mmCIF file with all atom_site columns, C-alpha atoms in Angstrom:
data_model
loop_
_atom_site.group_PDB
_atom_site.id
_atom_site.type_symbol
_atom_site.label_atom_id
_atom_site.label_alt_id
_atom_site.label_comp_id
_atom_site.label_asym_id
_atom_site.label_entity_id
_atom_site.label_seq_id
_atom_site.pdbx_PDB_ins_code
_atom_site.Cartn_x
_atom_site.Cartn_y
_atom_site.Cartn_z
_atom_site.occupancy
_atom_site.B_iso_or_equiv
_atom_site.pdbx_formal_charge
_atom_site.auth_seq_id
_atom_site.auth_comp_id
_atom_site.auth_asym_id
_atom_site.auth_atom_id
_atom_site.pdbx_PDB_model_num
ATOM 1   C CA . UNK A 1 1   ? 18.557 46.400 48.384 1.00 95.00 ? 69  UNK A CA 1
ATOM 2   C CA . UNK A 1 2   ? 16.238 46.167 51.339 1.00 97.00 ? 70  UNK A CA 1
ATOM 3   C CA . UNK A 1 3   ? 17.871 47.300 54.561 1.00 98.00 ? 71  UNK A CA 1
ATOM 4   C CA . UNK A 1 4   ? 16.550 47.505 58.103 1.00 98.00 ? 72  UNK A CA 1
ATOM 5   C CA . UNK A 1 5   ? 18.428 49.570 60.676 1.00 97.00 ? 73  UNK A CA 1
ATOM 6   C CA . UNK A 1 6   ? 17.420 48.933 64.271 1.00 98.00 ? 74  UNK A CA 1
ATOM 7   C CA . UNK A 1 7   ? 18.374 51.301 67.060 1.00 98.00 ? 75  UNK A CA 1
ATOM 8   C CA . UNK A 1 8   ? 17.285 52.539 70.456 1.00 98.00 ? 76  UNK A CA 1
ATOM 9   C CA . UNK A 1 9   ? 18.577 49.769 72.651 1.00 98.00 ? 77  UNK A CA 1
ATOM 10  C CA . UNK A 1 10  ? 20.532 50.393 75.800 1.00 98.00 ? 78  UNK A CA 1
ATOM 11  C CA . UNK A 1 11  ? 20.833 49.789 79.502 1.00 98.00 ? 79  UNK A CA 1
ATOM 12  C CA . UNK A 1 12  ? 17.795 50.532 81.643 1.00 98.00 ? 80  UNK A CA 1
ATOM 13  C CA . UNK A 1 13  ? 16.681 49.689 85.161 1.00 98.00 ? 81  UNK A CA 1
ATOM 14  C CA . UNK A 1 14  ? 13.790 47.424 85.983 1.00 98.00 ? 82  UNK A CA 1
ATOM 15  C CA . UNK A 1 15  ? 10.535 49.256 85.433 1.00 98.00 ? 83  UNK A CA 1
ATOM 16  C CA . UNK A 1 16  ? 12.038 51.613 82.900 1.00 98.00 ? 84  UNK A CA 1
ATOM 17  C CA . UNK A 1 17  ? 11.133 52.212 79.259 1.00 98.00 ? 85  UNK A CA 1
ATOM 18  C CA . UNK A 1 18  ? 12.828 52.144 75.890 1.00 98.00 ? 86  UNK A CA 1
ATOM 19  C CA . UNK A 1 19  ? 11.607 52.837 72.380 1.00 98.00 ? 87  UNK A CA 1
ATOM 20  C CA . UNK A 1 20  ? 13.232 50.861 69.606 1.00 98.00 ? 88  UNK A CA 1
ATOM 21  C CA . UNK A 1 21  ? 13.221 52.110 66.035 1.00 98.00 ? 89  UNK A CA 1
ATOM 22  C CA . UNK A 1 22  ? 13.637 50.203 62.803 1.00 98.00 ? 90  UNK A CA 1
ATOM 23  C CA . UNK A 1 23  ? 14.233 52.333 59.727 1.00 98.00 ? 91  UNK A CA 1
ATOM 24  C CA . UNK A 1 24  ? 13.368 50.512 56.508 1.00 98.00 ? 92  UNK A CA 1
ATOM 25  C CA . UNK A 1 25  ? 14.923 51.392 53.158 1.00 97.00 ? 93  UNK A CA 1
ATOM 26  C CA . UNK A 1 26  ? 14.471 49.848 49.724 1.00 97.00 ? 94  UNK A CA 1
ATOM 27  C CA . UNK A 1 27  ? 10.999 48.624 50.689 1.00 96.00 ? 95  UNK A CA 1
ATOM 28  C CA . UNK A 1 28  ? 7.755  50.570 50.411 1.00 92.00 ? 96  UNK A CA 1
ATOM 29  C CA . UNK A 1 29  ? 5.553  50.343 53.462 1.00 91.00 ? 97  UNK A CA 1
ATOM 30  C CA . UNK A 1 30  ? 2.352  49.261 51.796 1.00 89.00 ? 98  UNK A CA 1
ATOM 31  C CA . UNK A 1 31  ? 0.896  45.772 52.002 1.00 93.00 ? 99  UNK A CA 1
ATOM 32  C CA . UNK A 1 32  ? 3.450  44.403 54.440 1.00 96.00 ? 100 UNK A CA 1
ATOM 33  C CA . UNK A 1 33  ? 3.937  42.596 57.687 1.00 97.00 ? 101 UNK A CA 1
ATOM 34  C CA . UNK A 1 34  ? 6.583  43.566 60.199 1.00 97.00 ? 102 UNK A CA 1
ATOM 35  C CA . UNK A 1 35  ? 7.773  41.916 63.351 1.00 97.00 ? 103 UNK A CA 1
ATOM 36  C CA . UNK A 1 36  ? 10.022 42.440 66.326 1.00 98.00 ? 104 UNK A CA 1
ATOM 37  C CA . UNK A 1 37  ? 11.952 39.478 67.678 1.00 98.00 ? 105 UNK A CA 1
ATOM 38  C CA . UNK A 1 38  ? 14.469 38.942 70.441 1.00 98.00 ? 106 UNK A CA 1
ATOM 39  C CA . UNK A 1 39  ? 17.156 36.476 71.344 1.00 98.00 ? 107 UNK A CA 1
ATOM 40  C CA . UNK A 1 40  ? 18.639 36.162 74.791 1.00 97.00 ? 108 UNK A CA 1
ATOM 41  C CA . UNK A 1 41  ? 21.981 34.419 75.432 1.00 93.00 ? 109 UNK A CA 1
ATOM 42  C CA . UNK A 1 42  ? 21.598 30.663 75.248 1.00 95.00 ? 110 UNK A CA 1
ATOM 43  C CA . UNK A 1 43  ? 17.984 30.881 74.118 1.00 97.00 ? 111 UNK A CA 1
ATOM 44  C CA . UNK A 1 44  ? 16.183 30.564 70.820 1.00 97.00 ? 112 UNK A CA 1
ATOM 45  C CA . UNK A 1 45  ? 14.932 33.602 69.011 1.00 97.00 ? 113 UNK A CA 1
ATOM 46  C CA . UNK A 1 46  ? 11.317 34.400 69.859 1.00 97.00 ? 114 UNK A CA 1
ATOM 47  C CA . UNK A 1 47  ? 8.642  36.612 68.427 1.00 97.00 ? 115 UNK A CA 1
ATOM 48  C CA . UNK A 1 48  ? 7.805  39.696 70.482 1.00 98.00 ? 116 UNK A CA 1
ATOM 49  C CA . UNK A 1 49  ? 5.221  41.643 68.524 1.00 98.00 ? 117 UNK A CA 1
ATOM 50  C CA . UNK A 1 50  ? 4.079  42.027 64.933 1.00 98.00 ? 118 UNK A CA 1
ATOM 51  C CA . UNK A 1 51  ? 1.762  44.037 62.712 1.00 97.00 ? 119 UNK A CA 1
ATOM 52  C CA . UNK A 1 52  ? 0.158  43.295 59.364 1.00 97.00 ? 120 UNK A CA 1
ATOM 53  C CA . UNK A 1 53  ? -0.921 46.234 57.235 1.00 95.00 ? 121 UNK A CA 1
ATOM 54  C CA . UNK A 1 54  ? -3.195 43.933 55.203 1.00 94.00 ? 122 UNK A CA 1
ATOM 55  C CA . UNK A 1 55  ? -5.835 43.814 57.914 1.00 94.00 ? 123 UNK A CA 1
ATOM 56  C CA . UNK A 1 56  ? -4.355 45.914 60.701 1.00 94.00 ? 124 UNK A CA 1
ATOM 57  C CA . UNK A 1 57  ? -3.861 42.894 62.934 1.00 95.00 ? 125 UNK A CA 1
ATOM 58  C CA . UNK A 1 58  ? -1.366 42.924 65.774 1.00 96.00 ? 126 UNK A CA 1
ATOM 59  C CA . UNK A 1 59  ? -0.002 40.081 67.857 1.00 97.00 ? 127 UNK A CA 1
ATOM 60  C CA . UNK A 1 60  ? 2.212  40.047 70.912 1.00 97.00 ? 128 UNK A CA 1
ATOM 61  C CA . UNK A 1 61  ? 3.839  37.375 72.969 1.00 97.00 ? 129 UNK A CA 1
ATOM 62  C CA . UNK A 1 62  ? 2.077  36.694 76.275 1.00 98.00 ? 130 UNK A CA 1
ATOM 63  C CA . UNK A 1 63  ? 5.191  37.767 78.155 1.00 97.00 ? 131 UNK A CA 1
ATOM 64  C CA . UNK A 1 64  ? 5.010  41.328 76.787 1.00 98.00 ? 132 UNK A CA 1
ATOM 65  C CA . UNK A 1 65  ? 1.282  41.933 76.439 1.00 97.00 ? 133 UNK A CA 1
ATOM 66  C CA . UNK A 1 66  ? 0.242  45.176 78.066 1.00 97.00 ? 134 UNK A CA 1
ATOM 67  C CA . UNK A 1 67  ? 3.855  46.372 78.210 1.00 98.00 ? 135 UNK A CA 1
ATOM 68  C CA . UNK A 1 68  ? 5.124  46.463 74.592 1.00 98.00 ? 136 UNK A CA 1
ATOM 69  C CA . UNK A 1 69  ? 3.447  48.209 71.658 1.00 98.00 ? 137 UNK A CA 1
ATOM 70  C CA . UNK A 1 70  ? 4.366  48.022 67.984 1.00 97.00 ? 138 UNK A CA 1
ATOM 71  C CA . UNK A 1 71  ? 3.597  51.037 65.806 1.00 97.00 ? 139 UNK A CA 1
ATOM 72  C CA . UNK A 1 72  ? 4.532  52.211 62.341 1.00 96.00 ? 140 UNK A CA 1
ATOM 73  C CA . UNK A 1 73  ? 5.124  55.542 60.640 1.00 95.00 ? 141 UNK A CA 1
ATOM 74  C CA . UNK A 1 74  ? 4.850  54.945 56.921 1.00 93.00 ? 142 UNK A CA 1
ATOM 75  C CA . UNK A 1 75  ? 5.927  58.487 56.083 1.00 94.00 ? 143 UNK A CA 1
ATOM 76  C CA . UNK A 1 76  ? 9.202  57.884 57.902 1.00 96.00 ? 144 UNK A CA 1
ATOM 77  C CA . UNK A 1 77  ? 9.486  54.240 56.803 1.00 97.00 ? 145 UNK A CA 1
ATOM 78  C CA . UNK A 1 78  ? 10.010 53.411 60.439 1.00 97.00 ? 146 UNK A CA 1
ATOM 79  C CA . UNK A 1 79  ? 8.650  50.763 62.755 1.00 97.00 ? 147 UNK A CA 1
ATOM 80  C CA . UNK A 1 80  ? 8.754  51.261 66.507 1.00 98.00 ? 148 UNK A CA 1
ATOM 81  C CA . UNK A 1 81  ? 8.577  49.061 69.567 1.00 98.00 ? 149 UNK A CA 1
ATOM 82  C CA . UNK A 1 82  ? 7.628  50.947 72.711 1.00 98.00 ? 150 UNK A CA 1
ATOM 83  C CA . UNK A 1 83  ? 8.707  48.916 75.717 1.00 98.00 ? 151 UNK A CA 1
ATOM 84  C CA . UNK A 1 84  ? 7.407  49.854 79.165 1.00 98.00 ? 152 UNK A CA 1
ATOM 85  C CA . UNK A 1 85  ? 7.723  48.259 82.596 1.00 98.00 ? 153 UNK A CA 1
ATOM 86  C CA . UNK A 1 86  ? 10.858 46.461 81.506 1.00 98.00 ? 154 UNK A CA 1
ATOM 87  C CA . UNK A 1 87  ? 12.019 43.399 83.391 1.00 98.00 ? 155 UNK A CA 1
ATOM 88  C CA . UNK A 1 88  ? 15.419 41.690 83.575 1.00 97.00 ? 156 UNK A CA 1
ATOM 89  C CA . UNK A 1 89  ? 13.980 38.812 81.516 1.00 97.00 ? 157 UNK A CA 1
ATOM 90  C CA . UNK A 1 90  ? 13.470 41.269 78.644 1.00 98.00 ? 158 UNK A CA 1
ATOM 91  C CA . UNK A 1 91  ? 17.248 41.459 78.249 1.00 98.00 ? 159 UNK A CA 1
ATOM 92  C CA . UNK A 1 92  ? 18.108 40.327 74.719 1.00 98.00 ? 160 UNK A CA 1
ATOM 93  C CA . UNK A 1 93  ? 19.154 41.435 71.271 1.00 98.00 ? 161 UNK A CA 1
ATOM 94  C CA . UNK A 1 94  ? 16.076 42.769 69.505 1.00 98.00 ? 162 UNK A CA 1
ATOM 95  C CA . UNK A 1 95  ? 15.601 42.389 65.759 1.00 98.00 ? 163 UNK A CA 1
ATOM 96  C CA . UNK A 1 96  ? 13.081 43.776 63.295 1.00 98.00 ? 164 UNK A CA 1
ATOM 97  C CA . UNK A 1 97  ? 11.986 41.964 60.150 1.00 98.00 ? 165 UNK A CA 1
ATOM 98  C CA . UNK A 1 98  ? 9.680  42.743 57.243 1.00 97.00 ? 166 UNK A CA 1
ATOM 99  C CA . UNK A 1 99  ? 8.203  41.379 54.026 1.00 95.00 ? 167 UNK A CA 1
ATOM 100 C CA . UNK A 1 100 ? 4.868  41.262 52.172 1.00 96.00 ? 168 UNK A CA 1
ATOM 101 C CA . UNK A 1 101 ? 3.312  38.216 53.804 1.00 94.00 ? 169 UNK A CA 1
ATOM 102 C CA . UNK A 1 102 ? -0.296 38.439 54.942 1.00 94.00 ? 170 UNK A CA 1
ATOM 103 C CA . UNK A 1 103 ? 0.121  36.898 58.383 1.00 94.00 ? 171 UNK A CA 1
ATOM 104 C CA . UNK A 1 104 ? 2.691  38.519 60.631 1.00 94.00 ? 172 UNK A CA 1
ATOM 105 C CA . UNK A 1 105 ? 3.072  36.035 63.497 1.00 94.00 ? 173 UNK A CA 1
ATOM 106 C CA . UNK A 1 106 ? 5.878  33.946 62.020 1.00 93.00 ? 174 UNK A CA 1
ATOM 107 C CA . UNK A 1 107 ? 9.673  33.924 62.040 1.00 91.00 ? 175 UNK A CA 1
ATOM 108 C CA . UNK A 1 108 ? 10.049 33.286 58.319 1.00 94.00 ? 176 UNK A CA 1
ATOM 109 C CA . UNK A 1 109 ? 10.577 36.848 57.192 1.00 97.00 ? 177 UNK A CA 1
ATOM 110 C CA . UNK A 1 110 ? 12.611 37.689 54.102 1.00 97.00 ? 178 UNK A CA 1
ATOM 111 C CA . UNK A 1 111 ? 14.392 40.764 55.422 1.00 98.00 ? 179 UNK A CA 1
ATOM 112 C CA . UNK A 1 112 ? 16.036 41.266 58.814 1.00 98.00 ? 180 UNK A CA 1
ATOM 113 C CA . UNK A 1 113 ? 17.787 44.079 60.627 1.00 96.00 ? 181 UNK A CA 1
ATOM 114 C CA . UNK A 1 114 ? 21.069 43.734 62.478 1.00 94.00 ? 182 UNK A CA 1
ATOM 115 C CA . UNK A 1 115 ? 19.704 43.868 66.016 1.00 94.00 ? 183 UNK A CA 1
ATOM 116 C CA . UNK A 1 116 ? 19.991 46.225 68.957 1.00 98.00 ? 184 UNK A CA 1
ATOM 117 C CA . UNK A 1 117 ? 20.941 45.205 72.496 1.00 98.00 ? 185 UNK A CA 1
ATOM 118 C CA . UNK A 1 118 ? 18.526 45.786 75.344 1.00 98.00 ? 186 UNK A CA 1
ATOM 119 C CA . UNK A 1 119 ? 19.781 45.196 78.873 1.00 98.00 ? 187 UNK A CA 1
ATOM 120 C CA . UNK A 1 120 ? 17.522 45.533 81.895 1.00 98.00 ? 188 UNK A CA 1
ATOM 121 C CA . UNK A 1 121 ? 19.272 45.666 85.248 1.00 97.00 ? 189 UNK A CA 1
ATOM 122 C CA . UNK A 1 122 ? 17.634 44.428 88.431 1.00 92.00 ? 190 UNK A CA 1
#
């Protein structure tokens, strides 16, 4: 079975940083796309950042460009989301997702992690 285990969330002050991790098991990290998503209370889930290993492309939401960076460590089967200059509006549950699609900027992934809570205090 494919499993994604997200971690690294927590409570941080405005301007602080967090690094989320998503450990992938049962899925080999070759020819894949991976994405980070978030859902705040009362809001729809939105894409944050994604990466496609097929062509090395990366996409990020306008709201996080220049602040969030998605990286991968294939040897550790882990995907990261480095979040800097955090703002209260970044508060949400963050999810990782993965499958073998070519284009990463979509919400229609096959496999999803359980989510990790990020709270940014003002």
